[in-house]
Amino acid sequence: MITIEELRTEEEVVQIFPLMKDLRPYLDEARFREIWRTMQPDGYRIYAMYDDGELVAFTGIQIRMNMYYFRHVFVHELVTSAGRRSKGYGEKLLTFVHEWGRENDCVTVALKSALTRDAAHRFYEEKMGYDCFCYSFKKELVE
């Protein structure tokens, strides 16, 4: 049985750290906790997906407002356990995000994906109907 639950406490959230580490290998647990605590006042939420009680995927989302997406859900993370990929968990979890966004008066779901993640790009475009319409740029300020 598949369930999706919001993780609200730090003790609950830390259980997804091994999956977060797959996506963001540069994070250690202390930094992960610190960043999570900092993002809370801005409405960052983590939803975990379980299959028969086993954690298989999670997403980190936040409602944002801007001039080009308007009120939207921004997907910071969407991660499925390496051994559970291509089994429909990502599709179910992202569909949950779409429904959650509609329930929260959002008109768009937006996300970023690293240039090297070709399989993720195919998933977003071909399976989930997302449009790839721009590049995202960054400049490091700390040397």
Tab-separated table of C-alpha atoms in Angstrom:
chain	number	residue	atom	x	y	z
A	1	MET	CA	0.000	0.000	0.000
A	2	ILE	CA	1.377	3.393	-1.040
A	3	THR	CA	0.997	6.374	1.289
A	4	ILE	CA	2.234	9.968	1.148
A	5	GLU	CA	2.796	11.833	4.396
A	6	GLU	CA	4.008	15.310	5.240
A	7	LEU	CA	7.056	15.220	7.503
A	8	ARG	CA	6.758	18.107	9.935
A	9	THR	CA	9.318	17.641	12.690
A	10	GLU	CA	13.080	17.535	12.395
A	11	GLU	CA	13.037	13.988	13.767
A	12	GLU	CA	10.666	12.961	10.952
A	13	VAL	CA	12.504	14.904	8.251
A	14	VAL	CA	15.916	13.449	9.028
A	15	GLN	CA	14.705	10.026	7.847
A	16	ILE	CA	14.835	11.249	4.227
A	17	PHE	CA	18.483	12.348	4.540
A	18	PRO	CA	19.899	9.209	2.841
A	19	LEU	CA	17.746	9.942	-0.232
A	20	MET	CA	18.669	13.631	-0.094
A	21	LYS	CA	22.320	12.590	-0.013
A	22	ASP	CA	21.779	10.722	-3.320
A	23	LEU	CA	20.618	13.974	-4.928
A	24	ARG	CA	22.877	16.377	-3.026
A	25	PRO	CA	26.041	14.420	-2.143
A	26	TYR	CA	27.819	17.532	-0.834
A	27	LEU	CA	25.419	17.825	2.143
A	28	ASP	CA	26.205	16.354	5.508
A	29	GLU	CA	23.417	15.727	8.002
A	30	ALA	CA	24.193	18.759	10.178
A	31	ARG	CA	24.083	21.127	7.191
A	32	PHE	CA	20.903	19.435	5.926
A	33	ARG	CA	19.204	20.014	9.290
A	34	GLU	CA	20.379	23.629	9.405
A	35	ILE	CA	19.099	24.404	5.907
A	36	TRP	CA	15.773	22.650	6.586
A	37	ARG	CA	15.268	24.753	9.739
A	38	THR	CA	16.091	27.943	7.808
A	39	MET	CA	13.602	27.119	5.027
A	40	GLN	CA	10.674	26.455	7.386
A	41	PRO	CA	9.507	30.060	7.843
A	42	ASP	CA	9.210	30.357	4.030
A	43	GLY	CA	6.824	27.400	3.791
A	44	TYR	CA	9.169	24.640	2.623
A	45	ARG	CA	7.482	21.242	3.048
A	46	ILE	CA	8.657	17.673	2.691
A	47	TYR	CA	6.313	14.874	1.635
A	48	ALA	CA	7.540	11.287	1.874
A	49	MET	CA	6.156	8.334	-0.054
A	50	TYR	CA	6.044	4.908	1.549
A	51	ASP	CA	5.332	1.532	-0.007
A	52	ASP	CA	4.190	-0.886	2.708
A	53	GLY	CA	5.899	1.311	5.289
A	54	GLU	CA	9.227	1.555	3.429
A	55	LEU	CA	10.423	5.017	2.375
A	56	VAL	CA	10.710	4.964	-1.439
A	57	ALA	CA	10.644	8.653	-2.461
A	58	PHE	CA	10.232	12.204	-1.228
A	59	THR	CA	9.668	15.702	-2.520
A	60	GLY	CA	10.559	19.085	-1.076
A	61	ILE	CA	8.143	21.803	-2.232
A	62	GLN	CA	7.258	25.412	-1.559
A	63	ILE	CA	4.615	27.844	-2.740
A	64	ARG	CA	6.129	30.897	-4.405
A	65	MET	CA	4.905	33.959	-6.264
A	66	ASN	CA	6.655	35.778	-9.094
A	67	MET	CA	5.926	37.702	-12.303
A	68	TYR	CA	6.364	34.802	-14.739
A	69	TYR	CA	4.912	31.702	-12.993
A	70	PHE	CA	2.507	33.666	-10.775
A	71	ARG	CA	1.419	31.615	-7.728
A	72	HIS	CA	3.190	28.295	-8.179
A	73	VAL	CA	4.590	25.231	-6.479
A	74	PHE	CA	8.353	25.069	-6.751
A	75	VAL	CA	9.759	21.551	-6.530
A	76	HIS	CA	13.151	21.814	-4.852
A	77	GLU	CA	13.654	18.046	-4.727
A	78	LEU	CA	11.988	14.964	-6.139
A	79	VAL	CA	13.944	11.816	-5.315
A	80	THR	CA	13.153	8.134	-5.652
A	81	SER	CA	15.338	5.531	-3.970
A	82	ALA	CA	17.912	4.238	-6.478
A	83	GLY	CA	16.634	0.666	-6.273
A	84	ARG	CA	13.012	1.756	-6.779
A	85	ARG	CA	13.311	3.984	-9.860
A	86	SER	CA	11.174	3.389	-12.975
A	87	LYS	CA	8.421	1.738	-10.927
A	88	GLY	CA	5.955	4.653	-11.013
A	89	TYR	CA	6.778	6.248	-7.657
A	90	GLY	CA	8.028	9.519	-9.154
A	91	GLU	CA	4.940	9.803	-11.323
A	92	LYS	CA	2.629	9.221	-8.358
A	93	LEU	CA	4.515	11.683	-6.174
A	94	LEU	CA	4.620	14.402	-8.832
A	95	THR	CA	0.912	13.862	-9.532
A	96	PHE	CA	0.371	14.391	-5.795
A	97	VAL	CA	2.308	17.691	-6.093
A	98	HIS	CA	0.080	18.761	-9.001
A	99	GLU	CA	-3.062	18.050	-6.962
A	100	TRP	CA	-1.594	19.732	-3.875
A	101	GLY	CA	-0.789	22.797	-5.982
A	102	ARG	CA	-4.339	23.021	-7.316
A	103	GLU	CA	-5.740	22.682	-3.783
A	104	ASN	CA	-3.472	25.566	-2.731
A	105	ASP	CA	-4.540	27.878	-5.598
A	106	CYS	CA	-1.349	27.495	-7.620
A	107	VAL	CA	-1.449	27.837	-11.404
A	108	THR	CA	1.922	26.263	-12.226
A	109	VAL	CA	4.409	23.684	-10.980
A	110	ALA	CA	8.031	24.622	-11.656
A	111	LEU	CA	11.324	22.846	-11.057
A	112	LYS	CA	14.959	22.852	-12.090
A	113	SER	CA	16.977	19.845	-13.148
A	114	ALA	CA	20.735	19.640	-13.646
A	115	LEU	CA	21.907	19.542	-17.264
A	116	THR	CA	23.442	16.092	-16.754
A	117	ARG	CA	20.200	14.420	-15.629
A	118	ASP	CA	18.975	13.187	-19.016
A	119	ALA	CA	16.738	10.444	-17.588
A	120	ALA	CA	15.027	12.972	-15.316
A	121	HIS	CA	14.489	15.314	-18.278
A	122	ARG	CA	12.840	12.536	-20.282
A	123	PHE	CA	10.633	11.730	-17.296
A	124	TYR	CA	9.506	15.349	-16.855
A	125	GLU	CA	8.926	16.009	-20.542
A	126	GLU	CA	7.706	12.690	-21.934
A	127	LYS	CA	5.960	11.118	-18.947
A	128	MET	CA	4.715	14.156	-17.035
A	129	GLY	CA	4.135	16.692	-19.839
A	130	TYR	CA	6.507	19.429	-18.632
A	131	ASP	CA	7.918	22.034	-21.023
A	132	CYS	CA	11.636	22.755	-21.080
A	133	PHE	CA	11.614	26.412	-22.030
A	134	CYS	CA	14.634	28.134	-20.518
A	135	TYR	CA	18.087	27.847	-19.035
A	136	SER	CA	18.870	28.636	-15.430
A	137	PHE	CA	22.146	30.408	-14.650
A	138	LYS	CA	24.139	30.847	-11.470
A	139	LYS	CA	27.308	32.598	-10.330
A	140	GLU	CA	29.222	31.519	-7.248
A	141	LEU	CA	29.904	34.471	-4.942
A	142	VAL	CA	32.234	32.652	-2.564
A	143	GLU	CA	35.646	31.732	-3.892
